[in-house]
Short mmCIF file of C-alpha atoms and ligand atoms in Angstrom, two decimals:
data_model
loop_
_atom_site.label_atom_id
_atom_site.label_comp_id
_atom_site.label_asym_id
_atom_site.label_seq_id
_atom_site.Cartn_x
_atom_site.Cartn_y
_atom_site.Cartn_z
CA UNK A 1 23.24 29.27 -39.60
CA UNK A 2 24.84 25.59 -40.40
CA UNK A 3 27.70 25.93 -39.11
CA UNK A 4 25.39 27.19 -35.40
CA UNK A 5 23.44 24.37 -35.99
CA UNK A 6 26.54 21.63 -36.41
CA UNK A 7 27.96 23.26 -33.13
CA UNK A 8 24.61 23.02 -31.20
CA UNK A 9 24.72 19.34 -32.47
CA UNK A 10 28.46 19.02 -31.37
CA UNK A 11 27.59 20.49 -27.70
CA UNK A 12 24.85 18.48 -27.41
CA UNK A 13 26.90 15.31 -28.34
CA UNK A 14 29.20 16.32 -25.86
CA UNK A 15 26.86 16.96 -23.23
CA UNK A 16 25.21 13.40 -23.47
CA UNK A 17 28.36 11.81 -23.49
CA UNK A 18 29.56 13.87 -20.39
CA UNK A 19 26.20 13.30 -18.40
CA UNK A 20 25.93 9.63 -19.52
CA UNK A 21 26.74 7.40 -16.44
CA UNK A 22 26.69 3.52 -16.78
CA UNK A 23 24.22 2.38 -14.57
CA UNK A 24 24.63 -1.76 -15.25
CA UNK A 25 25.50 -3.93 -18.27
CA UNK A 26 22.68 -3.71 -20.54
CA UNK A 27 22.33 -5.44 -23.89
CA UNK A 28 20.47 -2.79 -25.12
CA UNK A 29 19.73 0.89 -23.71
CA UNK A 30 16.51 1.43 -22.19
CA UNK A 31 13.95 3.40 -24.00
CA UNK A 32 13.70 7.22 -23.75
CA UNK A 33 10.70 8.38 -21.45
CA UNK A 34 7.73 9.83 -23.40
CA UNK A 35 5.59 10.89 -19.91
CA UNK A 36 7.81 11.77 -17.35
CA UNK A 37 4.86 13.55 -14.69
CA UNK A 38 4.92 10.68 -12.13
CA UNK A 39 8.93 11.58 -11.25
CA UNK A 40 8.58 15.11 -11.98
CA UNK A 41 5.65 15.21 -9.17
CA UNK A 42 7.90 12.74 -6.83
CA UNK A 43 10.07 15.40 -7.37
CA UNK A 44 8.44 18.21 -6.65
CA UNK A 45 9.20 19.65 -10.26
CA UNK A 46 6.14 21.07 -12.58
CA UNK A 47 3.68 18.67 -14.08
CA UNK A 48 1.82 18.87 -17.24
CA UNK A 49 -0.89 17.05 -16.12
CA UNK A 50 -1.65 15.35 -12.61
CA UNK A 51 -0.45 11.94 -12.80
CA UNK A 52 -2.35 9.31 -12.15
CA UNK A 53 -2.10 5.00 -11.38
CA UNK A 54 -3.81 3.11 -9.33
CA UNK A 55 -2.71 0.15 -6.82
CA UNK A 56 -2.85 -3.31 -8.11
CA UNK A 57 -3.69 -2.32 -11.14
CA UNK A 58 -2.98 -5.32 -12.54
CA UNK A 59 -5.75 -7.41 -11.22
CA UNK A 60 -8.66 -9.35 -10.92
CA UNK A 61 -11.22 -6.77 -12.10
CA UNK A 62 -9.50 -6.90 -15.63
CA UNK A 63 -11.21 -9.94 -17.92
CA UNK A 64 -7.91 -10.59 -19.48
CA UNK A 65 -5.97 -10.90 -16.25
CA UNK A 66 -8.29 -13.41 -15.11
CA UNK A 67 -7.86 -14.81 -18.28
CA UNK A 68 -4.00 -15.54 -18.17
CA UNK A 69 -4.30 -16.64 -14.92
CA UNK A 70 -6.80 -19.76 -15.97
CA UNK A 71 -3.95 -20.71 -17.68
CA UNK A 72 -1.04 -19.85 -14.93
CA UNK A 73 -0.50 -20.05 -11.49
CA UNK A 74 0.07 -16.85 -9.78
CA UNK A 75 3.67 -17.35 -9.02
CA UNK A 76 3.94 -18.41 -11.90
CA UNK A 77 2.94 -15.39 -13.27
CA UNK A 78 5.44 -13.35 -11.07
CA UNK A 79 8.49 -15.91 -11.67
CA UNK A 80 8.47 -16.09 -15.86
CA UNK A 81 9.02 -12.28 -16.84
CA UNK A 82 7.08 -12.92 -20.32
CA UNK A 83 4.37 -13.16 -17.85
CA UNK A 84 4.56 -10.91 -15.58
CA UNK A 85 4.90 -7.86 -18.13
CA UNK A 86 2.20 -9.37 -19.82
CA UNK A 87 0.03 -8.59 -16.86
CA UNK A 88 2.06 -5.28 -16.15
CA UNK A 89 0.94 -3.81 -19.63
CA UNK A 90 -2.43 -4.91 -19.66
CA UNK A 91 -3.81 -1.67 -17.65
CA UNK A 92 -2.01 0.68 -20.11
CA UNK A 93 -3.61 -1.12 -23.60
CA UNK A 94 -7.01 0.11 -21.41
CA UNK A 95 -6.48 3.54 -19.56
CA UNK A 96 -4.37 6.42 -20.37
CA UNK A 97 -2.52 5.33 -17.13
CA UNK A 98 0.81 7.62 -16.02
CA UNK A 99 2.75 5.14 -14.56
CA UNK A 100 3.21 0.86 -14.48
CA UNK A 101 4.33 -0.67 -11.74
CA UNK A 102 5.71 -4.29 -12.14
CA UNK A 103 3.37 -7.35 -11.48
CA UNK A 104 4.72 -9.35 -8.77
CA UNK A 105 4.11 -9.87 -5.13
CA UNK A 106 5.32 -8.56 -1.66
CA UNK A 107 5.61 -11.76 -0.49
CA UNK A 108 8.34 -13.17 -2.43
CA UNK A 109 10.72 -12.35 0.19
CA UNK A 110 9.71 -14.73 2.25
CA UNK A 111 9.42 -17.49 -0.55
CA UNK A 112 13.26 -16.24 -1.06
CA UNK A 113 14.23 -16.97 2.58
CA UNK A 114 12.49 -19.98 2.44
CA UNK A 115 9.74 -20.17 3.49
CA UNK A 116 7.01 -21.87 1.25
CA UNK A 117 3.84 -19.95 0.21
CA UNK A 118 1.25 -20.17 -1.96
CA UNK A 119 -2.03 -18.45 -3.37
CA UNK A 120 -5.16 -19.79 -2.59
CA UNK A 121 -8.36 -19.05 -4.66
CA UNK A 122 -10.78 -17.07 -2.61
CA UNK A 123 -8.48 -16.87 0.78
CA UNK A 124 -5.64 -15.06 -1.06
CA UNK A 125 -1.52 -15.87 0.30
CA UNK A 126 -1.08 -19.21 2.86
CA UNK A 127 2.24 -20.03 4.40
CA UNK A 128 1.82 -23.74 5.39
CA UNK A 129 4.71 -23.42 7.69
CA UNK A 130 4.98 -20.31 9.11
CA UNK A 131 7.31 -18.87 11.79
CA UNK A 132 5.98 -20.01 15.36
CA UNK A 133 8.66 -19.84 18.07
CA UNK A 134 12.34 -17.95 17.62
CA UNK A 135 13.71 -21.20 16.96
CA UNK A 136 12.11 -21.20 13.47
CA UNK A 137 14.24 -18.03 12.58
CA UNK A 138 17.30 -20.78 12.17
CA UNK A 139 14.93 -21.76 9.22
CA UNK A 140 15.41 -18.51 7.12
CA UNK A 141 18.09 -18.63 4.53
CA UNK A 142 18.81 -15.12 3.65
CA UNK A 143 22.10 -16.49 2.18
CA UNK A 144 21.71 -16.24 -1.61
CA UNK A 145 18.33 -14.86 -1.13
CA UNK A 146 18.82 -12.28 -3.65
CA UNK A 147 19.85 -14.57 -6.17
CA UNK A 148 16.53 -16.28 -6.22
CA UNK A 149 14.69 -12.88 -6.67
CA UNK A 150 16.50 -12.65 -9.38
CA UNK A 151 13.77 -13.32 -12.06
CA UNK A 152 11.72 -10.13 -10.15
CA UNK A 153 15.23 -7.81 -11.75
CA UNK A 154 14.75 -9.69 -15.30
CA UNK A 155 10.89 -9.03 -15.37
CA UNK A 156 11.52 -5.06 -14.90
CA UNK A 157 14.66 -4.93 -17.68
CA UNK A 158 12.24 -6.79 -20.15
CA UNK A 159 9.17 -4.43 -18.72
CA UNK A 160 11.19 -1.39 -19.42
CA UNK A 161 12.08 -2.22 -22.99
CA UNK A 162 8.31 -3.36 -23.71
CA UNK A 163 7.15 0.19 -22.48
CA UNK A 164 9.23 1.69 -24.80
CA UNK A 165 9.52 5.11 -22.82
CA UNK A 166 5.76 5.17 -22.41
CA UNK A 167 5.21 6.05 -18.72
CA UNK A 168 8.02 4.98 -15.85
CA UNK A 169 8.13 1.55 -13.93
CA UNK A 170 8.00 1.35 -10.41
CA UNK A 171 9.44 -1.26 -8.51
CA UNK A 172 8.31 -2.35 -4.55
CA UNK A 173 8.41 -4.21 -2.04
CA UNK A 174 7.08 -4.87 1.30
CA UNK A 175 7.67 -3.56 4.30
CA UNK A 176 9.58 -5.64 7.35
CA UNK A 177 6.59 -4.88 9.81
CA UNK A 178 3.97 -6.48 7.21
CA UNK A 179 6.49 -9.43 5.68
CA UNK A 180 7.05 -10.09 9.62
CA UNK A 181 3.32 -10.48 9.88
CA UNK A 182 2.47 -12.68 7.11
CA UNK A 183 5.77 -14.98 7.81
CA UNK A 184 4.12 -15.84 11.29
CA UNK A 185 0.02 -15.31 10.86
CA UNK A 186 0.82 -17.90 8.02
CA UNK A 187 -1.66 -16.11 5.47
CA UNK A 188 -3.15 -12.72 6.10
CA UNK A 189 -4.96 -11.72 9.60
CA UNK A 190 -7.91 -9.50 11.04
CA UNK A 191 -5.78 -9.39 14.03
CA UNK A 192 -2.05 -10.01 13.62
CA UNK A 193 -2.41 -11.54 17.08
CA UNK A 194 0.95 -14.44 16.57
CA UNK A 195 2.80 -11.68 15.85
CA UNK A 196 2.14 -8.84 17.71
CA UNK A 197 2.87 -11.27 20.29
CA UNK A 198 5.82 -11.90 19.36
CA UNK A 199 6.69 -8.13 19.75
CA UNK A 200 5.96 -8.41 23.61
CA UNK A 201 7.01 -11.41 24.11
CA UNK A 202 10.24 -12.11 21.95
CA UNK A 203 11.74 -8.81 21.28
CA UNK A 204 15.06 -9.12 20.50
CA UNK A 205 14.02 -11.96 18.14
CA UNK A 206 11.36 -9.80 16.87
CA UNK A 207 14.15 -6.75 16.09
CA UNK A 208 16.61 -9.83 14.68
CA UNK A 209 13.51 -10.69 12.27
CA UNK A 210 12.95 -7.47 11.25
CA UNK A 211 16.59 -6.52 10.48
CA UNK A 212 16.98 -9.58 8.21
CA UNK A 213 14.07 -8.01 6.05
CA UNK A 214 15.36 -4.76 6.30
CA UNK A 215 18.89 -5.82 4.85
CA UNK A 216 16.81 -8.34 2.08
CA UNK A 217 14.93 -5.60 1.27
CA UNK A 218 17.50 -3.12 0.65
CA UNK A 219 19.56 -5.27 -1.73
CA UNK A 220 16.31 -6.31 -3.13
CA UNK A 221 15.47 -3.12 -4.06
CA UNK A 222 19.44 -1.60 -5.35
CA UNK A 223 18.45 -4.42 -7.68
CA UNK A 224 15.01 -3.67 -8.76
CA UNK A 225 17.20 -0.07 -9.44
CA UNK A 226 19.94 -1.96 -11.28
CA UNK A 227 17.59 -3.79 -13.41
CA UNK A 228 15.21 -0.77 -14.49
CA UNK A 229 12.85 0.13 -12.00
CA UNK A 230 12.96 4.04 -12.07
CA UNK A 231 10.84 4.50 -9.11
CA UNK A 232 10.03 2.19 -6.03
CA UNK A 233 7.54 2.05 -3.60
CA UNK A 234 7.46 0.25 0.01
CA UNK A 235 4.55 -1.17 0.91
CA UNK A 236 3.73 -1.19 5.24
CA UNK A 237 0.57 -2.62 4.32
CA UNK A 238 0.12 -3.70 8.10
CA UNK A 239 0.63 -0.72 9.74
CA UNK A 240 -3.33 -0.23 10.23
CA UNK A 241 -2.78 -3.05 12.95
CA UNK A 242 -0.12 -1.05 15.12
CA UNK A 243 -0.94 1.72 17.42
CA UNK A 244 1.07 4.89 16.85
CA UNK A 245 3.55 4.17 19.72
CA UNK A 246 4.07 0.49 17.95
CA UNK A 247 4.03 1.71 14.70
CA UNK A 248 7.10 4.04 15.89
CA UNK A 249 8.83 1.40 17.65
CA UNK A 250 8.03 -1.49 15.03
CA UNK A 251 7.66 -0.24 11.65
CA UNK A 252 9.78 3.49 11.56
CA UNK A 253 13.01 2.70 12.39
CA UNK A 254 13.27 -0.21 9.69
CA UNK A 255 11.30 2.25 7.39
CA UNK A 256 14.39 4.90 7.83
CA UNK A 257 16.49 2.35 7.59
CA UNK A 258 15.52 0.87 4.40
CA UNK A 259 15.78 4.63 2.80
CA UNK A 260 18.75 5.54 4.09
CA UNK A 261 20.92 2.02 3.27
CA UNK A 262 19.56 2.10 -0.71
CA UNK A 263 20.70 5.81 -0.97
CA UNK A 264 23.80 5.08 0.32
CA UNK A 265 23.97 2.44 -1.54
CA UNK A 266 22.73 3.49 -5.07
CA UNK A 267 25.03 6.94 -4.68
CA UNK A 268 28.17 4.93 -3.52
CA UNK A 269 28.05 2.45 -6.73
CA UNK A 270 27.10 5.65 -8.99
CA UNK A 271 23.27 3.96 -9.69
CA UNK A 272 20.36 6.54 -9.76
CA UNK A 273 18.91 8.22 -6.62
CA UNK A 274 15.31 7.21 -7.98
CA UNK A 275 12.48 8.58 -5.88
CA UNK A 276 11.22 6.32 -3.25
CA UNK A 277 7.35 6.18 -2.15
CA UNK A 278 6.38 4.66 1.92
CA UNK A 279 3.13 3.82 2.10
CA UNK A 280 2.21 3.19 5.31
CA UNK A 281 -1.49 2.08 5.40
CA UNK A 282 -3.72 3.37 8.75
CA UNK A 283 -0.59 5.31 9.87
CA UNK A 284 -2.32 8.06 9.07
CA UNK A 285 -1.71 9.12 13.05
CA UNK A 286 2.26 9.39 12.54
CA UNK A 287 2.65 11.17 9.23
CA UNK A 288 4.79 13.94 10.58
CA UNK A 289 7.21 10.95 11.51
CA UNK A 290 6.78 9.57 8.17
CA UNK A 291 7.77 12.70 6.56
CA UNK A 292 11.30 12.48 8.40
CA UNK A 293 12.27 9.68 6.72
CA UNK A 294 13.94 11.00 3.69
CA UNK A 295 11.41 9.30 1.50
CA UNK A 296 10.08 11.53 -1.56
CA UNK A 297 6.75 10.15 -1.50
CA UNK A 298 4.05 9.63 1.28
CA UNK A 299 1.01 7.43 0.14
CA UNK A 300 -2.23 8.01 1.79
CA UNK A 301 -4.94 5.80 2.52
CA UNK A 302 -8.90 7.50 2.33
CA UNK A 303 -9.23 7.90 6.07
CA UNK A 304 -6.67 11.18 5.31
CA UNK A 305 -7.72 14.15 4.91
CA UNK A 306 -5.80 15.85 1.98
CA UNK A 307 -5.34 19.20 3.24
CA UNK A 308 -4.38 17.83 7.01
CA UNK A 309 -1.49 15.52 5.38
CA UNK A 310 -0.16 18.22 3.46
CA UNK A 311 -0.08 20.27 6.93
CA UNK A 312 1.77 17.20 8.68
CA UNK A 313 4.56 16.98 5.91
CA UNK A 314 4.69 19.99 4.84
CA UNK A 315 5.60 21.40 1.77
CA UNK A 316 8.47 19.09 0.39
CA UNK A 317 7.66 15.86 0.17
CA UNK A 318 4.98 14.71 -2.78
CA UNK A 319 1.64 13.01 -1.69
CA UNK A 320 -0.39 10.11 -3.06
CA UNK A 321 -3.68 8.57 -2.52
CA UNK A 322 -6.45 8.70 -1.99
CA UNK A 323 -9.57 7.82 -3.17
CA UNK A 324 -11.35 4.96 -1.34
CA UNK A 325 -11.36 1.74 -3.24
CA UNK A 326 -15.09 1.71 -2.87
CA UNK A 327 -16.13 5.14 -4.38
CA UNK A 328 -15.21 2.78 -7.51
CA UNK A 329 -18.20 1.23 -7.16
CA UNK A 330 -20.34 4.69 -7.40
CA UNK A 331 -22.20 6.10 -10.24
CA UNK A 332 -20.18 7.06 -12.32
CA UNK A 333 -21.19 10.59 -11.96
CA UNK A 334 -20.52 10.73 -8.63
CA UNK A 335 -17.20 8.76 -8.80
CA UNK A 336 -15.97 11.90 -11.11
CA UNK A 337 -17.51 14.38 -9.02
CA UNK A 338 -15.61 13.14 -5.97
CA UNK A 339 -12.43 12.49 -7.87
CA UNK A 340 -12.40 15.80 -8.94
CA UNK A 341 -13.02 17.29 -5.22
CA UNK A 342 -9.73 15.21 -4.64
CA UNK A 343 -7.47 16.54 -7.12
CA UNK A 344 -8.58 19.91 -5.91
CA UNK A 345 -7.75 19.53 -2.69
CA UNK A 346 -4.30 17.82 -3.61
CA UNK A 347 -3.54 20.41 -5.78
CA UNK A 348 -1.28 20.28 -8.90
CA UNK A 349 1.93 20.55 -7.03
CA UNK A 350 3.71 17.76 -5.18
CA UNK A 351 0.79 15.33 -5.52
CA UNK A 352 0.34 11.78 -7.66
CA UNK A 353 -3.56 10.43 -7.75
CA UNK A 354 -3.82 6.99 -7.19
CA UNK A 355 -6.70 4.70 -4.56
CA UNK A 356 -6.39 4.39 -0.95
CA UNK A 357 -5.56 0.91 -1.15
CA UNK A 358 -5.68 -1.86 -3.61
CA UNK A 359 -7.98 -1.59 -6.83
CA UNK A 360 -11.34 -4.50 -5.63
CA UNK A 361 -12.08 -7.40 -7.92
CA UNK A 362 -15.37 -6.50 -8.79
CA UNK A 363 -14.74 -2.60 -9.74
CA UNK A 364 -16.02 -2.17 -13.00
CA UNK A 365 -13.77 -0.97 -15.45
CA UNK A 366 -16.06 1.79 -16.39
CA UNK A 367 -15.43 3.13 -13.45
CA UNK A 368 -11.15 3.14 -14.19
CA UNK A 369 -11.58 5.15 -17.24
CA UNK A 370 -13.95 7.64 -15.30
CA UNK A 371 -11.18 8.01 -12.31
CA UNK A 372 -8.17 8.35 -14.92
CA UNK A 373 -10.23 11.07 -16.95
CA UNK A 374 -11.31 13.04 -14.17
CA UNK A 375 -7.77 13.08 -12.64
CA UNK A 376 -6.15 14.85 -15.71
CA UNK A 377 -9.18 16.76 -16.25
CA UNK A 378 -9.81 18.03 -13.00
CA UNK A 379 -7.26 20.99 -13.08
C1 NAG B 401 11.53 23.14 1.47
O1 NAG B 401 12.52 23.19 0.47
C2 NAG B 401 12.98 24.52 0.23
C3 NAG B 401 13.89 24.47 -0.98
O2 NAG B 401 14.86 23.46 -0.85
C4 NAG B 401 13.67 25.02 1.49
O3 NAG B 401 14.14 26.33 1.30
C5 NAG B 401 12.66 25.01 2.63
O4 NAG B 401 13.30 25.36 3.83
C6 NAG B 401 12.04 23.63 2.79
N1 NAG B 401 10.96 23.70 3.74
C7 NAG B 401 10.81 22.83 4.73
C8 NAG B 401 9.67 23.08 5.65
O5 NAG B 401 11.54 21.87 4.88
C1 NAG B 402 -21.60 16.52 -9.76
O1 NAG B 402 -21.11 17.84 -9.83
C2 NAG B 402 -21.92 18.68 -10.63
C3 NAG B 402 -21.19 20.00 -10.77
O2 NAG B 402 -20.78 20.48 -9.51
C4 NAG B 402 -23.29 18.80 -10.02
O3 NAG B 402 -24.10 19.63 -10.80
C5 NAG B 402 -23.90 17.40 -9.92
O4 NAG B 402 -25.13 17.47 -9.26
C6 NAG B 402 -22.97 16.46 -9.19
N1 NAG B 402 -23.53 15.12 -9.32
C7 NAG B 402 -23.57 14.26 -8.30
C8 NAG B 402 -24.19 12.94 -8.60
O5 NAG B 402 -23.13 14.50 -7.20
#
């Protein structure tokens, strides 16, 4: 009996040491993970329980958020790690959450190619000098761009030891289609009418644009992956504004790109493979194409109907959405009722709960720890 228990213990030595790959030079090893469901449902494995986090969930309808940022400017908040997991935990002290993802913003590209921007109470991101004509592309400096993203990589290493194995961190960034749009709207737009103009009438400079995010975005990401993050999601937050022939001709093939160039990547320098969400909001039209992208994980906005996106993608990729940021503001009754119709029509299999879109200021909080309970309750 000893002696099969020391050799168990020897084999299993031996195994760790033969699976253990470096993945970067850490101080200090990362944490074991405690809840694993989030990657085992981007990966199609069995969950315990749904899993379950919700977009922006660090934000303004949490008292202490607004709290910290009194005190701090929001880039602030996103350039001083201490800060930013701060605000990354303070969801998970509240709601039995399955997953953080990292508090920063998608448009520090941008700031990293230089362009200036800045947050605005009430009006939300303003570029003061945004892109106008093609000549303004010899403005970009994607040289050494990665190197002042750098504190983004330090805030996720320090995020992962502070969750001590808890739930997993997801990393993200924007998508080139959106980051194109804010970089020449100047702030965000009902119409994306400067640049969609630019896609009919620059081209070529439009494609040149868009291929300078893609490769930012790729190394951003192998280092979000180098630094901790042990899932990522890209955000096409502007897709709503292209119509499905655009969205194919604008958005997808950077989308693939992106993908394909970080696998590559991450397998050729022995890093993790970690799954890899799109969420492409009001593509909702194209999610067959989306499913062709290699990516493990398709978010949905609410104007998707569960049971027709699982039809479009079919059985092997993992969904996630979907509940529309307003049914937050419902009786609670009702908000568990229709959660609950959600998750059923998900299913267990292949599916992560999360909103539609972003989590709204004024959501009560009541009404987090009624979604979150209903989620893991509902099957
Ligand atoms: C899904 O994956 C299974 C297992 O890898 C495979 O046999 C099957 O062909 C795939 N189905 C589709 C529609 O891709
Ligand atoms: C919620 O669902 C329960 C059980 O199906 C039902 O009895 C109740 O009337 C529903 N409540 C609301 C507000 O829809």
């Amino acid at each position: 009996m000893a002696i099969g228990l020391r050799l168990s213990m020897l084999l299993l030595a031996l195994i760790t040491i033969v699976s253990y790959k470096p993945t970067l030079q850490r101080l200090q090893p990362f944490p074991a993970l405690k809840n694993d469901n989030l990657l085992r449902a981007a990966r199609g494995d069995v969950v315990d329980r749904v899993p379950v986090w919700v977009m922006r969930q660090a934000g303004r309808y949490l008292p202490e958020f607004q709290e910290l940022r009194k005190q701090h400017d929001f880039f602030t908040v996103c350039r001083t790690p201490e800060l930013a997991c701060e605000v990354t935990m303070q969801p998970l002290r509240r709601f039995d959450l399955d997953a953080s993802i990292i508090f920063s913003d998608i448009l520090v590209i941008p700031q990293a190619l230089g362009l200036t921007v800045e947050m605005h109470a009430g009006v939300g991101p303003v570029l003061p000098q945004p892109l106008s004509t093609p000549e303004d592309l010899k403005r970009l400096t994607p040289d050494g761009a990665l190197s002042r993203l750098s504190y983004v990589g330090d805030a996720i290493t320090m995020m992962r030891h502070k969750l001590d194995g808890r739930v997993p961190l997801i990393g993200f960034t924007g998508a080139p289609w959106t980051l194109m749009g804010y970089m020449i709207e100047g702030g965000g737009s009902k119409t994306m009418s400067k640049s969609k103009a630019w896609l009919t009438e620059y081209p070529e400079d439009s494609k040149l644009l868009l291929n300078l995010l893609t490769d930012t975005i790729v190394d951003y990401l192998e280092m979000q992956v180098k630094s901790g993050a042990q899932m990522l999601q890209v955000f096409e937050s502007s897709a709503e504004h292209l119509s499905k022939e655009e969205f194919l001709v604008w958005a997808v093939p950077y989308l693939r790109r992106i993908r394909n160039d970080l696998v590559d990547r991450l397998t050729k320098k022995g890093l993790e493979v970690v799954p890899i969400t799109l969420f492409a909001k009001g593509a909702g039209h194209s999610l067959k194409e989306q499913s062709d992208l290699g990516y493990d994980v398709i978010g949905l906005d609410w104007t998707v109907d569960p049971r027709e996106a699982r039809e479009q993608v079919g059985p092997n990729i993992t969904l996630q959405g979907n509940l529309d940021p307003q049914d937050m503001y419902r009786d609670p009754e009702e908000l568990r009722n229709l959660t609950t119709e959600m998750v059923h029509k998900f299913g267990k299999s292949r599916y992560i709960a999360n909103l539609g879109h972003g989590i709204t200021p004024q959501t009560p909080i009541t009404s987090m720890e009624v979604l979150v309970e209903a989620v893991h309750q509902a099957l």
